[in-house]
Amino acid sequence: MPKTAPVSGRVGAAAHLGPGGDPLLAAKFSVPEVPRAFIRRQRLLDRLTEGTAGPLTLITGPAGAGKTTLAAAWARQRTAPGPVVWLTAEYDDRAPGVFWAYVLEALGHHEVVLPEAVGQPRSADVADHSLLARIASALAHLRRPVVLVIDGLEQVPVRAVASGLDFVLNHAEPQLRLVLISRVDPLLPLHRYRADGRIHEIRSADLAFTRQETARLLRGHGLARYEESADALVARTGGWAAGLRLCALEMQRADNPAGFARTFAASQSAVADYLLTEVFAAQSAATQDLLMRSSILDRVHPDLANALTGREDAEWILAELTRAHVFVEPIDATPWCRFQPLFAEVLRMHLRHHRPGLEACLRRRAASWLADSGRLAEAVEQAATAGDWEWACTRMVHRLEIGRLLTGPEAHRLERIFSGMPGDLAGAEPALVTGACALAQHDTARSRARLDRAEEEMHQPGARPSPEARLALSLLRLLAAPDAQGGDSVSRSAQPTRELAEPVPRPLAEAHPEIEGLRRYGLACALEGAGRPDAARRAFTYALAGCTGEVTQALRHHCLGRLALMESQHGALSQAEEHARLALEVAGHRSVPPTRRSGMGHLALAAVAFERGELPDAGHHLDLAAASPDAGHDPVLDADIAVTRSRLDLAHGHWQAALMAVEAGRTHAGPLAAWPAQRLALACSAAHLARGDPASAIAVLNEAGPGGSAHTLALAQARLAAGDLAGALGLLAPLDRRQDAGIAEFVRIRLLQARAATLTRDTRRAHGLLRDALAAAHPERMRRPFTEAGPWVRHLLEQLPDLATEHAWLTARPGVGKDTLRTDGCPPDFVIVERLTDREREVLRHGAEMMSTQEIAEAMYLSANTVKTHLRSVYRKLAVSRRSDAVRRARELRLI
C-alpha cells in the first residue's frame, strides 16, 4: 500500500488556500446544528440510511422544507455506513477548480485520508480529467465507505461540476456514497440512475409534515392544548416545515392560538417575510411579475399566464419554477400547475400592496380566457371575486350557458357561486340567472318571481333583448311552471321555446345541447303534471334521446328515473326496472354531483318490487328514495313516495297508517298539479276500501274529479265493493275498448270483470277473464293485483289446477307471507319454467362465472344488447329480477 496523507498535508488544517489563492473556509465543512425544537421524523431518517446503502441519495425541496436539518440530524445519529463528510456549497464555488478544492479539503477536514499523489486543482476554472480520475481511484481504494454530503448544490449550476461528480461517483463505487441536497434537480443524468436503480430520492412531498408530525411540533412549542389545530395548519401550509414552525411561533404569541391557527393570514404572519425574502426576492423581475399576476388563480396554465402578463415566455418560466421547487408544482401530466396556498396568498398580498387596483382587472381578463376555454365555473368565480356580476350574468345568458346551472358537472358549483350575488342588481340577465338558480333549488315560486322581473326588464322602453335572452326566459318558464290543465295547452306552452330557439346561431345552439334537452324534459314534466301519462312517457323517451354528451348526464339521469316511474305505473315492469337501474348507474357519473341526484330511480324500483310482491325490496328502495336530495322538493316524487308507502302499509294490513301516509303526502307536498293529486286520491281511496268503507272511497274519488283511466278504474272498483255492479261494469266498458291500455290497467280491468262474473255466478266467464289477466301479468311477474283482488282469486284457481300449475310463478318467492297466494298441489318454493334455449343457458353459464355483460358478449360474439335481451328472457322464465337469483334458481333446477 502506498503511503497516504491528507491532501493538505495536515489533518484539520484551517488556513489552506484554493486554486485562486483565496482561503478555503473551514465553516463550510461543519455539520449544521440541529434546532432545539427539531422534530425527529424517523420515517425520513430511515430513508436516508437506506439511501446511503447505495451510491446516490437526492434530497430536493423548496426553501424551508427541512432538507438540511434532516440531513444534519441523520449525520449526527451515526447510522451512516462510514464517515460523513459535509460540504456546504455556495455561489462562489461554481468554478470547477474551486468546487473540487473544497471537496478535497472537506475530505481532509473529516479525516478521510487520500494519497498526496491525488494533488489539487491547478486552476480555479478547470478541474482536469486526470485530477478527477485520481480522486475516484483514491476513494475506490478506501477501506470503508465514505458518505459525502453536498448541501446547497443549486448554488453551483455548472454542467462541468455535475459531470465531474457523475464521473467520480461512477468510478469510486462502492466506497463513495453521495448525498446531494438541492432546491432543484442537479444536472446529473438522473434518468440513468433511476433506470439502474442506483438512486434514492426524498422529494418535497416526502418532506411535508404529516398531521401527526405537526401535532408533535405543536407539543414541542408548548402548544399541546391546541393539537386539534394540526389539520388546519397542514391544509394551510401544505406541510411546509418552515411555515409550520413560523406559525407555531406566532401561536405562542397569540391571545387565541386556536383561532390564529384557523384564520391566520399570510399578511399578518412571519411566513410572509420568509417567503418574500427567501423565495420571491430571489427571482428575476419578469418572474416576479408573472408570480404576482398569476397568484389570483387556483391553477395556472402557461397560455393564461401569458394573457395576464402580456408576454409569451410563461411556459418556460413556470417550468423553471417547477424544476426549482419554488412552491409551484405541476398538476398530473398536464400543462397546468398550482401555487402552494400560503405562497399564493403572500403573492396576492404583495400584488394588492404594490399594484392597487390591478387585481380586479386581472380577474376579468382571466374570466374571459377561462370561459372561452370551456372552464365556465372557474371563469364565473374570477368574475365574482372581482365583483363583476354583470359580466358573469351576461355571459351566462348571451352565450346560452344558463342551462349549465341546471345540468352538467359544474351546475352545483355555478349555483353556489351565484348564491353570493347581490339581489338588487338591475337588468334582465341577473334576474334570469337568479331564476335559474332558484329553479335548481326546487324553489319554483321564487323562480317565477325572478322570471317575472326579467320579463319586465325586457319590456322596458328601448330594451332590445337578444334571442338568447328571450329563449332563456321561455325555457325557464316552461321548467318552472309546467301546465297542469291538460289538453293541448301543454304542447302550446312548449311551442314558444321551440320557436325562440330558431333565431339563435346554429353553432351556438349546437355547442349547448342541454338547451334542447331541457326543453324536451320540461315538456315531458308538463305532460306528466297535467295527468297525461301516455303522452308523458313518449315525451320522456324523446327527451332521453336528446341527452347527449357529458353536460346532459344529469338531465339523462332525471329522464330515466321519471320514465321508469311512469313505466312501472303502466305495468311495463321489466322496462321500468331496466331504466331505473340505468338511472342509478348514470347517477354515479361525475357529471351528476350527489346534490343533483334524484330519488326517482329508487322509487321506480320500489314500485316494481311492490307489484311483484317483493315487499322487503320495495321498502328498501322506498327508504332510499325518501332520503334522496330532491325528496321534499319535487311534488311528483313526494306524492308517489307517499302513495308507495301507503300501499306498503296496506299490504301489511295497516289501513290507518296507509291513510296517514296519504295525508302526510298531501300536507308535505303543498299545492299539487293534476297528476300527483290524482295519485294521492287513488291511494286514499284504496285505503278506505281496505277498511271496508267504499262510500268514503267513492267520495274521495268524486272530490278529486275526473283523472283519466286510473281514476275511472278505481271508481269502478269502489262501486263494485259498494254493491253497484251495473255502475261498475258501466265504468269498465269504455276502458275495455282502449287500444293503448297498459298492462297494469288491463290486468286490473280483467280482475274486476272476473269478480263481477263470480258475483253473477258466471263461472265460465270468470275463469276466462282470470286466464287473460294471468297471461298478461305473467311476463312481468305482476303478483300484486291478484293479492289485492281478494280470496276469490284463490278459489277460482282451486277450480282450475292446470291454470294454477301453469302460473305457479305467483307463489315462486321464498318465505311466503300472508299476502302471497297458495294453490293446491303447488308448493310455494317450486317454479315451473319455460324451457331455456341453448343460447340462454350459455349466457347464464357465463353469468355464473361473474362475467360482465360486455365480457359475455365478447365471449359469444354477440352484441351487448343481444346479451341483455337473452338475460331478460331468462329472468322472465325463471321468475327472478337479478342475475344472482337467476343463477341460484337455475342451479336448483339443474339447468346449468
JSON list of C-alpha atoms in Angstrom, two decimals, residues 607-758:
[
{"chain": "A", "resi": 607, "resn": "ALA", "atom": "CA", "xyz": [-92.89, 0.29, -7.39]},
{"chain": "A", "resi": 608, "resn": "VAL", "atom": "CA", "xyz": [-91.60, -2.62, -9.48]},
{"chain": "A", "resi": 609, "resn": "ALA", "atom": "CA", "xyz": [-90.76, -4.70, -6.39]},
{"chain": "A", "resi": 610, "resn": "PHE", "atom": "CA", "xyz": [-94.16, -3.93, -4.89]},
{"chain": "A", "resi": 611, "resn": "GLU", "atom": "CA", "xyz": [-96.06, -5.04, -7.99]},
{"chain": "A", "resi": 612, "resn": "ARG", "atom": "CA", "xyz": [-94.07, -8.27, -7.97]},
{"chain": "A", "resi": 613, "resn": "GLY", "atom": "CA", "xyz": [-94.86, -8.90, -4.32]},
{"chain": "A", "resi": 614, "resn": "GLU", "atom": "CA", "xyz": [-91.25, -8.35, -3.19]},
{"chain": "A", "resi": 615, "resn": "LEU", "atom": "CA", "xyz": [-92.19, -6.18, -0.22]},
{"chain": "A", "resi": 616, "resn": "PRO", "atom": "CA", "xyz": [-88.80, -6.05, 1.60]},
{"chain": "A", "resi": 617, "resn": "ASP", "atom": "CA", "xyz": [-87.11, -4.83, -1.59]},
{"chain": "A", "resi": 618, "resn": "ALA", "atom": "CA", "xyz": [-89.89, -2.31, -2.10]},
{"chain": "A", "resi": 619, "resn": "GLY", "atom": "CA", "xyz": [-89.40, -0.92, 1.40]},
{"chain": "A", "resi": 620, "resn": "HIS", "atom": "CA", "xyz": [-85.63, -0.74, 0.94]},
{"chain": "A", "resi": 621, "resn": "HIS", "atom": "CA", "xyz": [-85.83, 1.26, -2.28]},
{"chain": "A", "resi": 622, "resn": "LEU", "atom": "CA", "xyz": [-88.59, 3.45, -0.89]},
{"chain": "A", "resi": 623, "resn": "ASP", "atom": "CA", "xyz": [-86.37, 4.45, 2.04]},
{"chain": "A", "resi": 624, "resn": "LEU", "atom": "CA", "xyz": [-83.56, 5.31, -0.38]},
{"chain": "A", "resi": 625, "resn": "ALA", "atom": "CA", "xyz": [-85.93, 7.42, -2.47]},
{"chain": "A", "resi": 626, "resn": "ALA", "atom": "CA", "xyz": [-87.14, 9.27, 0.63]},
{"chain": "A", "resi": 627, "resn": "ALA", "atom": "CA", "xyz": [-83.53, 10.03, 1.57]},
{"chain": "A", "resi": 628, "resn": "SER", "atom": "CA", "xyz": [-82.62, 11.43, -1.85]},
{"chain": "A", "resi": 629, "resn": "PRO", "atom": "CA", "xyz": [-81.64, 15.10, -2.31]},
{"chain": "A", "resi": 630, "resn": "ASP", "atom": "CA", "xyz": [-84.83, 16.01, -4.20]},
{"chain": "A", "resi": 631, "resn": "ALA", "atom": "CA", "xyz": [-87.19, 14.40, -1.70]},
{"chain": "A", "resi": 632, "resn": "GLY", "atom": "CA", "xyz": [-89.19, 17.16, -0.09]},
{"chain": "A", "resi": 633, "resn": "HIS", "atom": "CA", "xyz": [-88.68, 19.42, -3.11]},
{"chain": "A", "resi": 634, "resn": "ASP", "atom": "CA", "xyz": [-90.21, 17.55, -6.05]},
{"chain": "A", "resi": 635, "resn": "PRO", "atom": "CA", "xyz": [-94.03, 17.34, -5.75]},
{"chain": "A", "resi": 636, "resn": "VAL", "atom": "CA", "xyz": [-94.29, 14.37, -8.13]},
{"chain": "A", "resi": 637, "resn": "LEU", "atom": "CA", "xyz": [-91.62, 12.44, -6.26]},
{"chain": "A", "resi": 638, "resn": "ASP", "atom": "CA", "xyz": [-93.05, 13.32, -2.85]},
{"chain": "A", "resi": 639, "resn": "ALA", "atom": "CA", "xyz": [-96.58, 12.36, -3.87]},
{"chain": "A", "resi": 640, "resn": "ASP", "atom": "CA", "xyz": [-95.51, 8.95, -5.19]},
{"chain": "A", "resi": 641, "resn": "ILE", "atom": "CA", "xyz": [-93.35, 8.30, -2.13]},
{"chain": "A", "resi": 642, "resn": "ALA", "atom": "CA", "xyz": [-96.48, 8.81, -0.06]},
{"chain": "A", "resi": 643, "resn": "VAL", "atom": "CA", "xyz": [-98.51, 6.62, -2.41]},
{"chain": "A", "resi": 644, "resn": "THR", "atom": "CA", "xyz": [-96.00, 3.76, -2.31]},
{"chain": "A", "resi": 645, "resn": "ARG", "atom": "CA", "xyz": [-95.67, 3.99, 1.47]},
{"chain": "A", "resi": 646, "resn": "SER", "atom": "CA", "xyz": [-99.44, 3.87, 1.77]},
{"chain": "A", "resi": 647, "resn": "ARG", "atom": "CA", "xyz": [-99.63, 0.80, -0.48]},
{"chain": "A", "resi": 648, "resn": "LEU", "atom": "CA", "xyz": [-96.93, -0.92, 1.58]},
{"chain": "A", "resi": 649, "resn": "ASP", "atom": "CA", "xyz": [-98.86, -0.19, 4.78]},
{"chain": "A", "resi": 650, "resn": "LEU", "atom": "CA", "xyz": [-101.97, -1.69, 3.21]},
{"chain": "A", "resi": 651, "resn": "ALA", "atom": "CA", "xyz": [-100.01, -4.77, 2.12]},
{"chain": "A", "resi": 652, "resn": "HIS", "atom": "CA", "xyz": [-99.14, -5.31, 5.77]},
{"chain": "A", "resi": 653, "resn": "GLY", "atom": "CA", "xyz": [-102.77, -4.78, 6.85]},
{"chain": "A", "resi": 654, "resn": "HIS", "atom": "CA", "xyz": [-102.32, -1.30, 8.34]},
{"chain": "A", "resi": 655, "resn": "TRP", "atom": "CA", "xyz": [-105.07, 0.77, 6.73]},
{"chain": "A", "resi": 656, "resn": "GLN", "atom": "CA", "xyz": [-104.82, 3.55, 9.34]},
{"chain": "A", "resi": 657, "resn": "ALA", "atom": "CA", "xyz": [-101.10, 4.01, 8.63]},
{"chain": "A", "resi": 658, "resn": "ALA", "atom": "CA", "xyz": [-101.93, 3.98, 4.92]},
{"chain": "A", "resi": 659, "resn": "LEU", "atom": "CA", "xyz": [-104.38, 6.87, 5.34]},
{"chain": "A", "resi": 660, "resn": "MET", "atom": "CA", "xyz": [-101.87, 8.78, 7.46]},
{"chain": "A", "resi": 661, "resn": "ALA", "atom": "CA", "xyz": [-99.21, 8.32, 4.78]},
{"chain": "A", "resi": 662, "resn": "VAL", "atom": "CA", "xyz": [-101.53, 9.83, 2.18]},
{"chain": "A", "resi": 663, "resn": "GLU", "atom": "CA", "xyz": [-102.46, 12.75, 4.40]},
{"chain": "A", "resi": 664, "resn": "ALA", "atom": "CA", "xyz": [-98.78, 13.38, 5.19]},
{"chain": "A", "resi": 665, "resn": "GLY", "atom": "CA", "xyz": [-98.05, 13.35, 1.47]},
{"chain": "A", "resi": 666, "resn": "ARG", "atom": "CA", "xyz": [-100.72, 15.97, 0.83]},
{"chain": "A", "resi": 667, "resn": "THR", "atom": "CA", "xyz": [-99.54, 18.19, 3.66]},
{"chain": "A", "resi": 668, "resn": "HIS", "atom": "CA", "xyz": [-95.89, 17.88, 2.77]},
{"chain": "A", "resi": 669, "resn": "ALA", "atom": "CA", "xyz": [-96.25, 18.43, -0.96]},
{"chain": "A", "resi": 670, "resn": "GLY", "atom": "CA", "xyz": [-98.42, 21.57, -0.79]},
{"chain": "A", "resi": 671, "resn": "PRO", "atom": "CA", "xyz": [-100.34, 22.67, -3.91]},
{"chain": "A", "resi": 672, "resn": "LEU", "atom": "CA", "xyz": [-100.20, 19.85, -6.43]},
{"chain": "A", "resi": 673, "resn": "ALA", "atom": "CA", "xyz": [-100.61, 19.53, -10.18]},
{"chain": "A", "resi": 674, "resn": "ALA", "atom": "CA", "xyz": [-103.32, 17.26, -11.53]},
{"chain": "A", "resi": 675, "resn": "TRP", "atom": "CA", "xyz": [-101.33, 14.02, -11.75]},
{"chain": "A", "resi": 676, "resn": "PRO", "atom": "CA", "xyz": [-99.71, 13.84, -8.27]},
{"chain": "A", "resi": 677, "resn": "ALA", "atom": "CA", "xyz": [-103.02, 14.99, -6.71]},
{"chain": "A", "resi": 678, "resn": "GLN", "atom": "CA", "xyz": [-104.81, 12.21, -8.57]},
{"chain": "A", "resi": 679, "resn": "ARG", "atom": "CA", "xyz": [-102.24, 9.63, -7.44]},
{"chain": "A", "resi": 680, "resn": "LEU", "atom": "CA", "xyz": [-102.78, 10.58, -3.79]},
{"chain": "A", "resi": 681, "resn": "ALA", "atom": "CA", "xyz": [-106.55, 10.41, -4.27]},
{"chain": "A", "resi": 682, "resn": "LEU", "atom": "CA", "xyz": [-106.25, 6.88, -5.67]},
{"chain": "A", "resi": 683, "resn": "ALA", "atom": "CA", "xyz": [-104.13, 5.78, -2.71]},
{"chain": "A", "resi": 684, "resn": "CYS", "atom": "CA", "xyz": [-106.60, 7.32, -0.26]},
{"chain": "A", "resi": 685, "resn": "SER", "atom": "CA", "xyz": [-109.47, 5.53, -2.00]},
{"chain": "A", "resi": 686, "resn": "ALA", "atom": "CA", "xyz": [-107.63, 2.20, -1.77]},
{"chain": "A", "resi": 687, "resn": "ALA", "atom": "CA", "xyz": [-107.10, 2.70, 1.97]},
{"chain": "A", "resi": 688, "resn": "HIS", "atom": "CA", "xyz": [-110.80, 3.39, 2.53]},
{"chain": "A", "resi": 689, "resn": "LEU", "atom": "CA", "xyz": [-111.68, 0.25, 0.57]},
{"chain": "A", "resi": 690, "resn": "ALA", "atom": "CA", "xyz": [-109.23, -1.76, 2.67]},
{"chain": "A", "resi": 691, "resn": "ARG", "atom": "CA", "xyz": [-111.02, -0.74, 5.85]},
{"chain": "A", "resi": 692, "resn": "GLY", "atom": "CA", "xyz": [-114.39, -1.66, 4.28]},
{"chain": "A", "resi": 693, "resn": "ASP", "atom": "CA", "xyz": [-115.66, 1.86, 3.58]},
{"chain": "A", "resi": 694, "resn": "PRO", "atom": "CA", "xyz": [-116.47, 2.05, -0.15]},
{"chain": "A", "resi": 695, "resn": "ALA", "atom": "CA", "xyz": [-118.63, 5.15, 0.37]},
{"chain": "A", "resi": 696, "resn": "SER", "atom": "CA", "xyz": [-115.63, 7.15, 1.59]},
{"chain": "A", "resi": 697, "resn": "ALA", "atom": "CA", "xyz": [-113.57, 5.75, -1.27]},
{"chain": "A", "resi": 698, "resn": "ILE", "atom": "CA", "xyz": [-116.16, 6.96, -3.79]},
{"chain": "A", "resi": 699, "resn": "ALA", "atom": "CA", "xyz": [-116.36, 10.35, -2.08]},
{"chain": "A", "resi": 700, "resn": "VAL", "atom": "CA", "xyz": [-112.58, 10.84, -2.27]},
{"chain": "A", "resi": 701, "resn": "LEU", "atom": "CA", "xyz": [-112.56, 9.99, -5.98]},
{"chain": "A", "resi": 702, "resn": "ASN", "atom": "CA", "xyz": [-115.54, 12.23, -6.75]},
{"chain": "A", "resi": 703, "resn": "GLU", "atom": "CA", "xyz": [-113.86, 15.10, -4.91]},
{"chain": "A", "resi": 704, "resn": "ALA", "atom": "CA", "xyz": [-110.66, 14.60, -6.90]},
{"chain": "A", "resi": 705, "resn": "GLY", "atom": "CA", "xyz": [-112.64, 14.89, -10.13]},
{"chain": "A", "resi": 706, "resn": "PRO", "atom": "CA", "xyz": [-112.03, 13.10, -13.46]},
{"chain": "A", "resi": 707, "resn": "GLY", "atom": "CA", "xyz": [-108.47, 11.89, -13.82]},
{"chain": "A", "resi": 708, "resn": "GLY", "atom": "CA", "xyz": [-108.21, 9.50, -16.71]},
{"chain": "A", "resi": 709, "resn": "SER", "atom": "CA", "xyz": [-108.40, 5.75, -16.86]},
{"chain": "A", "resi": 710, "resn": "ALA", "atom": "CA", "xyz": [-106.74, 5.14, -13.48]},
{"chain": "A", "resi": 711, "resn": "HIS", "atom": "CA", "xyz": [-109.38, 7.26, -11.78]},
{"chain": "A", "resi": 712, "resn": "THR", "atom": "CA", "xyz": [-112.19, 5.51, -13.65]},
{"chain": "A", "resi": 713, "resn": "LEU", "atom": "CA", "xyz": [-110.80, 2.08, -12.78]},
{"chain": "A", "resi": 714, "resn": "ALA", "atom": "CA", "xyz": [-110.53, 2.98, -9.08]},
{"chain": "A", "resi": 715, "resn": "LEU", "atom": "CA", "xyz": [-114.10, 4.32, -9.09]},
{"chain": "A", "resi": 716, "resn": "ALA", "atom": "CA", "xyz": [-115.34, 1.10, -10.72]},
{"chain": "A", "resi": 717, "resn": "GLN", "atom": "CA", "xyz": [-113.59, -0.93, -8.02]},
{"chain": "A", "resi": 718, "resn": "ALA", "atom": "CA", "xyz": [-115.17, 1.19, -5.29]},
{"chain": "A", "resi": 719, "resn": "ARG", "atom": "CA", "xyz": [-118.63, 0.91, -6.84]},
{"chain": "A", "resi": 720, "resn": "LEU", "atom": "CA", "xyz": [-118.25, -2.86, -7.14]},
{"chain": "A", "resi": 721, "resn": "ALA", "atom": "CA", "xyz": [-117.25, -3.01, -3.45]},
{"chain": "A", "resi": 722, "resn": "ALA", "atom": "CA", "xyz": [-120.35, -0.93, -2.66]},
{"chain": "A", "resi": 723, "resn": "GLY", "atom": "CA", "xyz": [-122.56, -3.45, -4.47]},
{"chain": "A", "resi": 724, "resn": "ASP", "atom": "CA", "xyz": [-123.21, -1.28, -7.53]},
{"chain": "A", "resi": 725, "resn": "LEU", "atom": "CA", "xyz": [-122.45, -3.99, -10.07]},
{"chain": "A", "resi": 726, "resn": "ALA", "atom": "CA", "xyz": [-124.08, -2.25, -13.02]},
{"chain": "A", "resi": 727, "resn": "GLY", "atom": "CA", "xyz": [-122.39, 1.04, -12.26]},
{"chain": "A", "resi": 728, "resn": "ALA", "atom": "CA", "xyz": [-119.01, -0.67, -12.02]},
{"chain": "A", "resi": 729, "resn": "LEU", "atom": "CA", "xyz": [-119.45, -2.52, -15.31]},
{"chain": "A", "resi": 730, "resn": "GLY", "atom": "CA", "xyz": [-120.64, 0.67, -16.98]},
{"chain": "A", "resi": 731, "resn": "LEU", "atom": "CA", "xyz": [-117.44, 2.42, -15.95]},
{"chain": "A", "resi": 732, "resn": "LEU", "atom": "CA", "xyz": [-115.29, -0.51, -17.13]},
{"chain": "A", "resi": 733, "resn": "ALA", "atom": "CA", "xyz": [-116.89, -0.79, -20.59]},
{"chain": "A", "resi": 734, "resn": "PRO", "atom": "CA", "xyz": [-115.14, 2.21, -22.22]},
{"chain": "A", "resi": 735, "resn": "LEU", "atom": "CA", "xyz": [-111.86, 1.28, -20.58]},
{"chain": "A", "resi": 736, "resn": "ASP", "atom": "CA", "xyz": [-112.10, -2.21, -22.04]},
{"chain": "A", "resi": 737, "resn": "ARG", "atom": "CA", "xyz": [-112.19, -0.72, -25.53]},
{"chain": "A", "resi": 738, "resn": "ARG", "atom": "CA", "xyz": [-109.00, 1.33, -25.08]},
{"chain": "A", "resi": 739, "resn": "GLN", "atom": "CA", "xyz": [-106.31, 0.29, -27.55]},
{"chain": "A", "resi": 740, "resn": "ASP", "atom": "CA", "xyz": [-103.35, 1.70, -25.62]},
{"chain": "A", "resi": 741, "resn": "ALA", "atom": "CA", "xyz": [-104.18, 0.43, -22.14]},
{"chain": "A", "resi": 742, "resn": "GLY", "atom": "CA", "xyz": [-101.16, -0.53, -20.09]},
{"chain": "A", "resi": 743, "resn": "ILE", "atom": "CA", "xyz": [-100.50, -3.98, -18.68]},
{"chain": "A", "resi": 744, "resn": "ALA", "atom": "CA", "xyz": [-101.38, -2.91, -15.15]},
{"chain": "A", "resi": 745, "resn": "GLU", "atom": "CA", "xyz": [-104.65, -1.37, -16.31]},
{"chain": "A", "resi": 746, "resn": "PHE", "atom": "CA", "xyz": [-105.54, -4.40, -18.43]},
{"chain": "A", "resi": 747, "resn": "VAL", "atom": "CA", "xyz": [-104.87, -6.87, -15.59]},
{"chain": "A", "resi": 748, "resn": "ARG", "atom": "CA", "xyz": [-106.94, -4.87, -13.10]},
{"chain": "A", "resi": 749, "resn": "ILE", "atom": "CA", "xyz": [-109.83, -4.47, -15.58]},
{"chain": "A", "resi": 750, "resn": "ARG", "atom": "CA", "xyz": [-109.89, -8.22, -16.21]},
{"chain": "A", "resi": 751, "resn": "LEU", "atom": "CA", "xyz": [-109.80, -8.95, -12.49]},
{"chain": "A", "resi": 752, "resn": "LEU", "atom": "CA", "xyz": [-112.69, -6.58, -11.79]},
{"chain": "A", "resi": 753, "resn": "GLN", "atom": "CA", "xyz": [-114.66, -8.12, -14.65]},
{"chain": "A", "resi": 754, "resn": "ALA", "atom": "CA", "xyz": [-113.84, -11.59, -13.32]},
{"chain": "A", "resi": 755, "resn": "ARG", "atom": "CA", "xyz": [-115.02, -10.56, -9.86]},
{"chain": "A", "resi": 756, "resn": "ALA", "atom": "CA", "xyz": [-118.24, -9.22, -11.35]},
{"chain": "A", "resi": 757, "resn": "ALA", "atom": "CA", "xyz": [-118.68, -12.53, -13.20]},
{"chain": "A", "resi": 758, "resn": "THR", "atom": "CA", "xyz": [-118.30, -14.50, -9.98]}
]
